[in-house]
């Protein structure tokens, strides 16, 4: 099937903008003449990273921290944003030092993911880290983060269980599974 | 480690609200006394679903459609929202009829995922569908959706490749993999 041209953005305007988010309205005309009004959240800020880090006991380093979207603590992977000009590998290493108290001698980029591309421009970069060593940097977390090492051999229980529900984190573990199982 | 109490929401206000989105500001006091201002996108609308549907040729039914967040067409899974009072299984069956032109005689709920729980209350329900039969319902799509059947035996190429980048969709395929491989 030959793809039709993309819709034309006939007009756009920012409906709202806060410290973290913007809401943009798009008027679109599709190639078949259909017109629609869409809303989207444009990307803001620096690139995000999510880190799958494995220690020398073959455990993935999970964290449990406060999630304001649900007003509860949730189990997930270390995450954060790169600082201005900071390479993703260094950002991953820094976030690990801040969130779990370990640095990584080896960090690699795996894949860039999006979240809800129909409505949001946000992306997050999946990073894999190993060869960890104890090193803590002060972070901007409002309270200490609980670190939960999880055995690689029990990843299926985690992914299918009821306590680990973040799509980005499940995708990140899937994408790094072959590295994790190599040890 | 004994979990400390959740932070207290000392005040909250809606910063902005559009047809699809709201931005809420929370003033939080953590149990250690630290105070912070957070922003989040509260959940809006009816429950969302994402559907992994497999046909009798052992192909997963993918779609390629316009993604306003990136102003490009992207490959993903059928998705949509349940209507008021509509069970998730019926919503999945209806979305398949609208988006790929097939109904499903068997639909099951797999897991509820979240997207970015630190900042958003949004969730999406992963549904698995099989025993498909041709049936088209008119949908609200502005242009026809391209349907891309993908062999179950080539799912690793899809997940690790450069054309399939949505965290929710990769997580949904991971969560249904054992059903897919049963055929």
PDB file of C-alpha atoms in Angstrom, chain B:
ATOM      1  CA  UNK B   1      13.415  -1.265  54.823  1.00  0.00           C
ATOM      2  CA  UNK B   2      10.221   0.036  56.412  1.00  0.00           C
ATOM      3  CA  UNK B   3       8.481   2.396  54.007  1.00  0.00           C
ATOM      4  CA  UNK B   4       7.968   5.917  55.279  1.00  0.00           C
ATOM      5  CA  UNK B   5       4.463   7.408  54.995  1.00  0.00           C
ATOM      6  CA  UNK B   6       3.454   8.896  51.643  1.00  0.00           C
ATOM      7  CA  UNK B   7       4.014  12.635  51.287  1.00  0.00           C
ATOM      8  CA  UNK B   8       1.146  14.844  52.318  1.00  0.00           C
ATOM      9  CA  UNK B   9      -0.586  16.851  49.578  1.00  0.00           C
ATOM     10  CA  UNK B  10      -0.754  20.210  51.350  1.00  0.00           C
ATOM     11  CA  UNK B  11      -2.506  21.950  48.447  1.00  0.00           C
ATOM     12  CA  UNK B  12      -3.395  21.379  44.823  1.00  0.00           C
ATOM     13  CA  UNK B  13      -4.737  23.414  41.954  1.00  0.00           C
ATOM     14  CA  UNK B  14      -5.537  22.938  38.291  1.00  0.00           C
ATOM     15  CA  UNK B  15      -3.135  25.039  36.229  1.00  0.00           C
ATOM     16  CA  UNK B  16      -4.771  24.394  32.864  1.00  0.00           C
ATOM     17  CA  UNK B  17      -7.426  22.246  31.285  1.00  0.00           C
ATOM     18  CA  UNK B  18      -8.155  21.599  27.602  1.00  0.00           C
ATOM     19  CA  UNK B  19     -10.463  19.238  25.743  1.00  0.00           C
ATOM     20  CA  UNK B  20      -8.103  16.281  26.334  1.00  0.00           C
ATOM     21  CA  UNK B  21      -5.619  17.235  29.026  1.00  0.00           C
ATOM     22  CA  UNK B  22      -5.326  18.863  32.447  1.00  0.00           C
ATOM     23  CA  UNK B  23      -2.211  20.053  34.239  1.00  0.00           C
ATOM     24  CA  UNK B  24      -2.356  19.920  38.032  1.00  0.00           C
ATOM     25  CA  UNK B  25       0.071  21.416  40.526  1.00  0.00           C
ATOM     26  CA  UNK B  26       0.637  19.626  43.826  1.00  0.00           C
ATOM     27  CA  UNK B  27       2.350  21.021  46.891  1.00  0.00           C
ATOM     28  CA  UNK B  28       3.852  18.059  48.740  1.00  0.00           C
ATOM     29  CA  UNK B  29       5.402  17.670  52.160  1.00  0.00           C
ATOM     30  CA  UNK B  30       7.463  14.489  52.457  1.00  0.00           C
ATOM     31  CA  UNK B  31       7.646  12.622  55.785  1.00  0.00           C
ATOM     32  CA  UNK B  32      11.187  13.960  56.358  1.00  0.00           C
ATOM     33  CA  UNK B  33       9.848  17.515  56.166  1.00  0.00           C
ATOM     34  CA  UNK B  34      11.095  18.282  52.633  1.00  0.00           C
ATOM     35  CA  UNK B  35       8.584  20.357  50.651  1.00  0.00           C
ATOM     36  CA  UNK B  36       8.297  20.235  46.859  1.00  0.00           C
ATOM     37  CA  UNK B  37       6.042  21.487  44.094  1.00  0.00           C
ATOM     38  CA  UNK B  38       5.103  18.770  41.582  1.00  0.00           C
ATOM     39  CA  UNK B  39       3.126  18.895  38.364  1.00  0.00           C
ATOM     40  CA  UNK B  40       1.123  16.013  36.985  1.00  0.00           C
ATOM     41  CA  UNK B  41      -1.380  15.189  34.250  1.00  0.00           C
ATOM     42  CA  UNK B  42      -4.400  13.592  35.951  1.00  0.00           C
ATOM     43  CA  UNK B  43      -6.218  10.798  34.179  1.00  0.00           C
ATOM     44  CA  UNK B  44      -9.045  11.926  31.907  1.00  0.00           C
ATOM     45  CA  UNK B  45     -11.721  10.076  29.977  1.00  0.00           C
ATOM     46  CA  UNK B  46     -12.575   6.389  29.770  1.00  0.00           C
ATOM     47  CA  UNK B  47     -10.192   3.421  30.143  1.00  0.00           C
ATOM     48  CA  UNK B  48      -7.744   2.883  27.293  1.00  0.00           C
ATOM     49  CA  UNK B  49      -6.944  -0.436  25.654  1.00  0.00           C
ATOM     50  CA  UNK B  50      -4.132  -1.751  23.477  1.00  0.00           C
ATOM     51  CA  UNK B  51      -4.790  -5.005  21.648  1.00  0.00           C
ATOM     52  CA  UNK B  52      -2.455  -7.838  20.654  1.00  0.00           C
ATOM     53  CA  UNK B  53      -4.519  -9.765  18.098  1.00  0.00           C
ATOM     54  CA  UNK B  54      -3.199 -12.864  16.364  1.00  0.00           C
ATOM     55  CA  UNK B  55      -4.717 -14.372  13.224  1.00  0.00           C
ATOM     56  CA  UNK B  56      -4.812 -18.029  12.183  1.00  0.00           C
ATOM     57  CA  UNK B  57      -1.633 -17.564  10.123  1.00  0.00           C
ATOM     58  CA  UNK B  58       0.271 -16.793  13.342  1.00  0.00           C
ATOM     59  CA  UNK B  59       0.594 -13.099  12.529  1.00  0.00           C
ATOM     60  CA  UNK B  60       0.149 -10.216  14.980  1.00  0.00           C
ATOM     61  CA  UNK B  61      -2.064  -7.500  13.525  1.00  0.00           C
ATOM     62  CA  UNK B  62      -0.072  -4.249  13.552  1.00  0.00           C
ATOM     63  CA  UNK B  63      -1.255  -0.901  12.249  1.00  0.00           C
ATOM     64  CA  UNK B  64       0.559   2.093  10.792  1.00  0.00           C
ATOM     65  CA  UNK B  65      -1.192   5.387  11.512  1.00  0.00           C
ATOM     66  CA  UNK B  66      -0.590   9.090  11.914  1.00  0.00           C
ATOM     67  CA  UNK B  67       0.964  10.031  15.278  1.00  0.00           C
ATOM     68  CA  UNK B  68       0.424  13.715  15.989  1.00  0.00           C
ATOM     69  CA  UNK B  69       3.060  13.768  18.760  1.00  0.00           C
ATOM     70  CA  UNK B  70       5.714  13.275  16.074  1.00  0.00           C
ATOM     71  CA  UNK B  71       3.825  14.378  12.934  1.00  0.00           C
ATOM     72  CA  UNK B  72       4.682  11.107  11.215  1.00  0.00           C
ATOM     73  CA  UNK B  73       3.125   7.704  10.655  1.00  0.00           C
ATOM     74  CA  UNK B  74       4.237   5.039  13.100  1.00  0.00           C
ATOM     75  CA  UNK B  75       3.885   1.289  13.390  1.00  0.00           C
ATOM     76  CA  UNK B  76       2.076   0.146  16.524  1.00  0.00           C
ATOM     77  CA  UNK B  77      -0.774  -1.999  17.847  1.00  0.00           C
ATOM     78  CA  UNK B  78      -4.511  -1.220  17.610  1.00  0.00           C
ATOM     79  CA  UNK B  79      -5.575   1.045  20.473  1.00  0.00           C
ATOM     80  CA  UNK B  80      -8.547   3.004  21.628  1.00  0.00           C
ATOM     81  CA  UNK B  81     -10.757   3.974  24.508  1.00  0.00           C
ATOM     82  CA  UNK B  82     -13.658   2.095  26.039  1.00  0.00           C
ATOM     83  CA  UNK B  83     -16.979   3.870  25.708  1.00  0.00           C
ATOM     84  CA  UNK B  84     -19.066   4.712  28.761  1.00  0.00           C
ATOM     85  CA  UNK B  85     -19.902   1.467  30.561  1.00  0.00           C
ATOM     86  CA  UNK B  86     -18.347  -0.701  27.831  1.00  0.00           C
ATOM     87  CA  UNK B  87     -16.444  -3.763  29.145  1.00  0.00           C
ATOM     88  CA  UNK B  88     -12.784  -3.831  28.094  1.00  0.00           C
ATOM     89  CA  UNK B  89     -13.263  -7.069  26.143  1.00  0.00           C
ATOM     90  CA  UNK B  90     -16.044  -5.527  24.034  1.00  0.00           C
ATOM     91  CA  UNK B  91     -14.026  -2.361  23.534  1.00  0.00           C
ATOM     92  CA  UNK B  92     -11.094  -4.417  22.237  1.00  0.00           C
ATOM     93  CA  UNK B  93     -13.355  -6.329  19.842  1.00  0.00           C
ATOM     94  CA  UNK B  94     -14.925  -3.074  18.603  1.00  0.00           C
ATOM     95  CA  UNK B  95     -11.570  -1.345  18.081  1.00  0.00           C
ATOM     96  CA  UNK B  96     -10.327  -4.326  16.060  1.00  0.00           C
ATOM     97  CA  UNK B  97     -13.428  -4.130  13.847  1.00  0.00           C
ATOM     98  CA  UNK B  98     -12.870  -0.405  13.344  1.00  0.00           C
ATOM     99  CA  UNK B  99      -9.101  -0.419  12.877  1.00  0.00           C
ATOM    100  CA  UNK B 100      -8.183  -3.714  11.214  1.00  0.00           C
ATOM    101  CA  UNK B 101     -11.509  -5.038   9.888  1.00  0.00           C
ATOM    102  CA  UNK B 102     -11.635  -8.153  12.081  1.00  0.00           C
ATOM    103  CA  UNK B 103     -13.647  -9.168  15.112  1.00  0.00           C
ATOM    104  CA  UNK B 104     -12.334 -11.608  17.730  1.00  0.00           C
ATOM    105  CA  UNK B 105     -14.249 -14.513  19.227  1.00  0.00           C
ATOM    106  CA  UNK B 106     -11.806 -14.675  22.153  1.00  0.00           C
ATOM    107  CA  UNK B 107     -10.547 -11.614  24.020  1.00  0.00           C
ATOM    108  CA  UNK B 108      -8.867 -11.580  27.412  1.00  0.00           C
ATOM    109  CA  UNK B 109      -7.504  -8.935  29.732  1.00  0.00           C
ATOM    110  CA  UNK B 110      -3.760  -9.315  30.384  1.00  0.00           C
ATOM    111  CA  UNK B 111      -2.461  -6.420  32.519  1.00  0.00           C
ATOM    112  CA  UNK B 112      -2.962  -2.730  33.205  1.00  0.00           C
ATOM    113  CA  UNK B 113       0.099  -0.601  32.441  1.00  0.00           C
ATOM    114  CA  UNK B 114       1.022   2.979  33.228  1.00  0.00           C
ATOM    115  CA  UNK B 115       3.145   5.281  31.076  1.00  0.00           C
ATOM    116  CA  UNK B 116       5.068   7.809  33.159  1.00  0.00           C
ATOM    117  CA  UNK B 117       3.701   7.426  36.688  1.00  0.00           C
ATOM    118  CA  UNK B 118       5.876  10.161  38.166  1.00  0.00           C
ATOM    119  CA  UNK B 119       4.045  12.725  36.072  1.00  0.00           C
ATOM    120  CA  UNK B 120       0.835  11.197  34.651  1.00  0.00           C
ATOM    121  CA  UNK B 121      -2.125   9.228  35.935  1.00  0.00           C
ATOM    122  CA  UNK B 122      -2.769   7.595  32.549  1.00  0.00           C
ATOM    123  CA  UNK B 123      -3.105   3.811  32.261  1.00  0.00           C
ATOM    124  CA  UNK B 124      -3.760   1.437  29.383  1.00  0.00           C
ATOM    125  CA  UNK B 125      -5.144  -2.104  29.503  1.00  0.00           C
ATOM    126  CA  UNK B 126      -3.312  -4.767  27.517  1.00  0.00           C
ATOM    127  CA  UNK B 127      -5.793  -7.125  25.838  1.00  0.00           C
ATOM    128  CA  UNK B 128      -5.089 -10.335  23.927  1.00  0.00           C
ATOM    129  CA  UNK B 129      -7.393 -11.393  21.079  1.00  0.00           C
ATOM    130  CA  UNK B 130      -7.543 -14.452  18.847  1.00  0.00           C
ATOM    131  CA  UNK B 131      -9.955 -16.480  16.746  1.00  0.00           C
ATOM    132  CA  UNK B 132     -10.438 -13.548  14.364  1.00  0.00           C
ATOM    133  CA  UNK B 133     -13.106 -13.246  11.654  1.00  0.00           C
ATOM    134  CA  UNK B 134     -13.630 -10.537   8.995  1.00  0.00           C
ATOM    135  CA  UNK B 135     -15.952  -7.803  10.235  1.00  0.00           C
ATOM    136  CA  UNK B 136     -15.625  -4.074   9.687  1.00  0.00           C
ATOM    137  CA  UNK B 137     -17.248  -1.308  11.696  1.00  0.00           C
ATOM    138  CA  UNK B 138     -16.956   2.362  10.775  1.00  0.00           C
ATOM    139  CA  UNK B 139     -14.478   4.099  13.073  1.00  0.00           C
ATOM    140  CA  UNK B 140     -13.634   7.699  13.770  1.00  0.00           C
ATOM    141  CA  UNK B 141     -10.290   7.591  11.984  1.00  0.00           C
ATOM    142  CA  UNK B 142      -9.719  10.532   9.632  1.00  0.00           C
ATOM    143  CA  UNK B 143      -8.113   8.294   6.982  1.00  0.00           C
ATOM    144  CA  UNK B 144      -7.849   4.529   6.379  1.00  0.00           C
ATOM    145  CA  UNK B 145      -5.375   2.765   8.657  1.00  0.00           C
ATOM    146  CA  UNK B 146      -2.756   0.540   7.065  1.00  0.00           C
ATOM    147  CA  UNK B 147      -2.849  -2.985   8.533  1.00  0.00           C
ATOM    148  CA  UNK B 148       0.514  -4.767   8.780  1.00  0.00           C
ATOM    149  CA  UNK B 149       0.339  -8.467   9.730  1.00  0.00           C
ATOM    150  CA  UNK B 150       3.642  -9.464  11.348  1.00  0.00           C
ATOM    151  CA  UNK B 151       4.770 -13.086  11.803  1.00  0.00           C
ATOM    152  CA  UNK B 152       4.981 -14.216  15.421  1.00  0.00           C
ATOM    153  CA  UNK B 153       8.248 -15.942  14.561  1.00  0.00           C
ATOM    154  CA  UNK B 154       9.766 -12.556  13.641  1.00  0.00           C
ATOM    155  CA  UNK B 155       8.715 -10.627  16.753  1.00  0.00           C
ATOM    156  CA  UNK B 156      12.299 -10.146  17.919  1.00  0.00           C
ATOM    157  CA  UNK B 157      13.115  -8.317  14.677  1.00  0.00           C
ATOM    158  CA  UNK B 158      10.141  -6.045  15.287  1.00  0.00           C
ATOM    159  CA  UNK B 159      10.898  -5.314  18.944  1.00  0.00           C
ATOM    160  CA  UNK B 160      14.598  -4.653  18.444  1.00  0.00           C
ATOM    161  CA  UNK B 161      14.251  -2.949  15.059  1.00  0.00           C
ATOM    162  CA  UNK B 162      14.082   0.725  14.282  1.00  0.00           C
ATOM    163  CA  UNK B 163      10.468   1.026  13.156  1.00  0.00           C
ATOM    164  CA  UNK B 164       8.614  -0.094  16.298  1.00  0.00           C
ATOM    165  CA  UNK B 165       9.322   2.299  19.126  1.00  0.00           C
ATOM    166  CA  UNK B 166       6.290   2.574  21.362  1.00  0.00           C
ATOM    167  CA  UNK B 167       6.994   1.401  24.914  1.00  0.00           C
ATOM    168  CA  UNK B 168       3.360   0.362  25.491  1.00  0.00           C
ATOM    169  CA  UNK B 169       3.335  -1.789  22.362  1.00  0.00           C
ATOM    170  CA  UNK B 170       6.666  -3.483  23.155  1.00  0.00           C
ATOM    171  CA  UNK B 171       5.430  -4.157  26.700  1.00  0.00           C
ATOM    172  CA  UNK B 172       2.121  -5.537  25.355  1.00  0.00           C
ATOM    173  CA  UNK B 173       3.911  -7.959  23.023  1.00  0.00           C
ATOM    174  CA  UNK B 174       6.170  -9.059  25.880  1.00  0.00           C
ATOM    175  CA  UNK B 175       3.213  -9.692  28.168  1.00  0.00           C
ATOM    176  CA  UNK B 176       1.350 -11.754  25.554  1.00  0.00           C
ATOM    177  CA  UNK B 177       4.329 -13.583  24.106  1.00  0.00           C
ATOM    178  CA  UNK B 178       3.481 -16.889  25.716  1.00  0.00           C
ATOM    179  CA  UNK B 179      -0.059 -16.787  24.280  1.00  0.00           C
ATOM    180  CA  UNK B 180       1.308 -15.828  20.868  1.00  0.00           C
ATOM    181  CA  UNK B 181       3.757 -18.704  20.828  1.00  0.00           C
ATOM    182  CA  UNK B 182       1.025 -21.161  21.780  1.00  0.00           C
ATOM    183  CA  UNK B 183      -0.655 -20.041  18.551  1.00  0.00           C
TER     184      UNK B 183
END
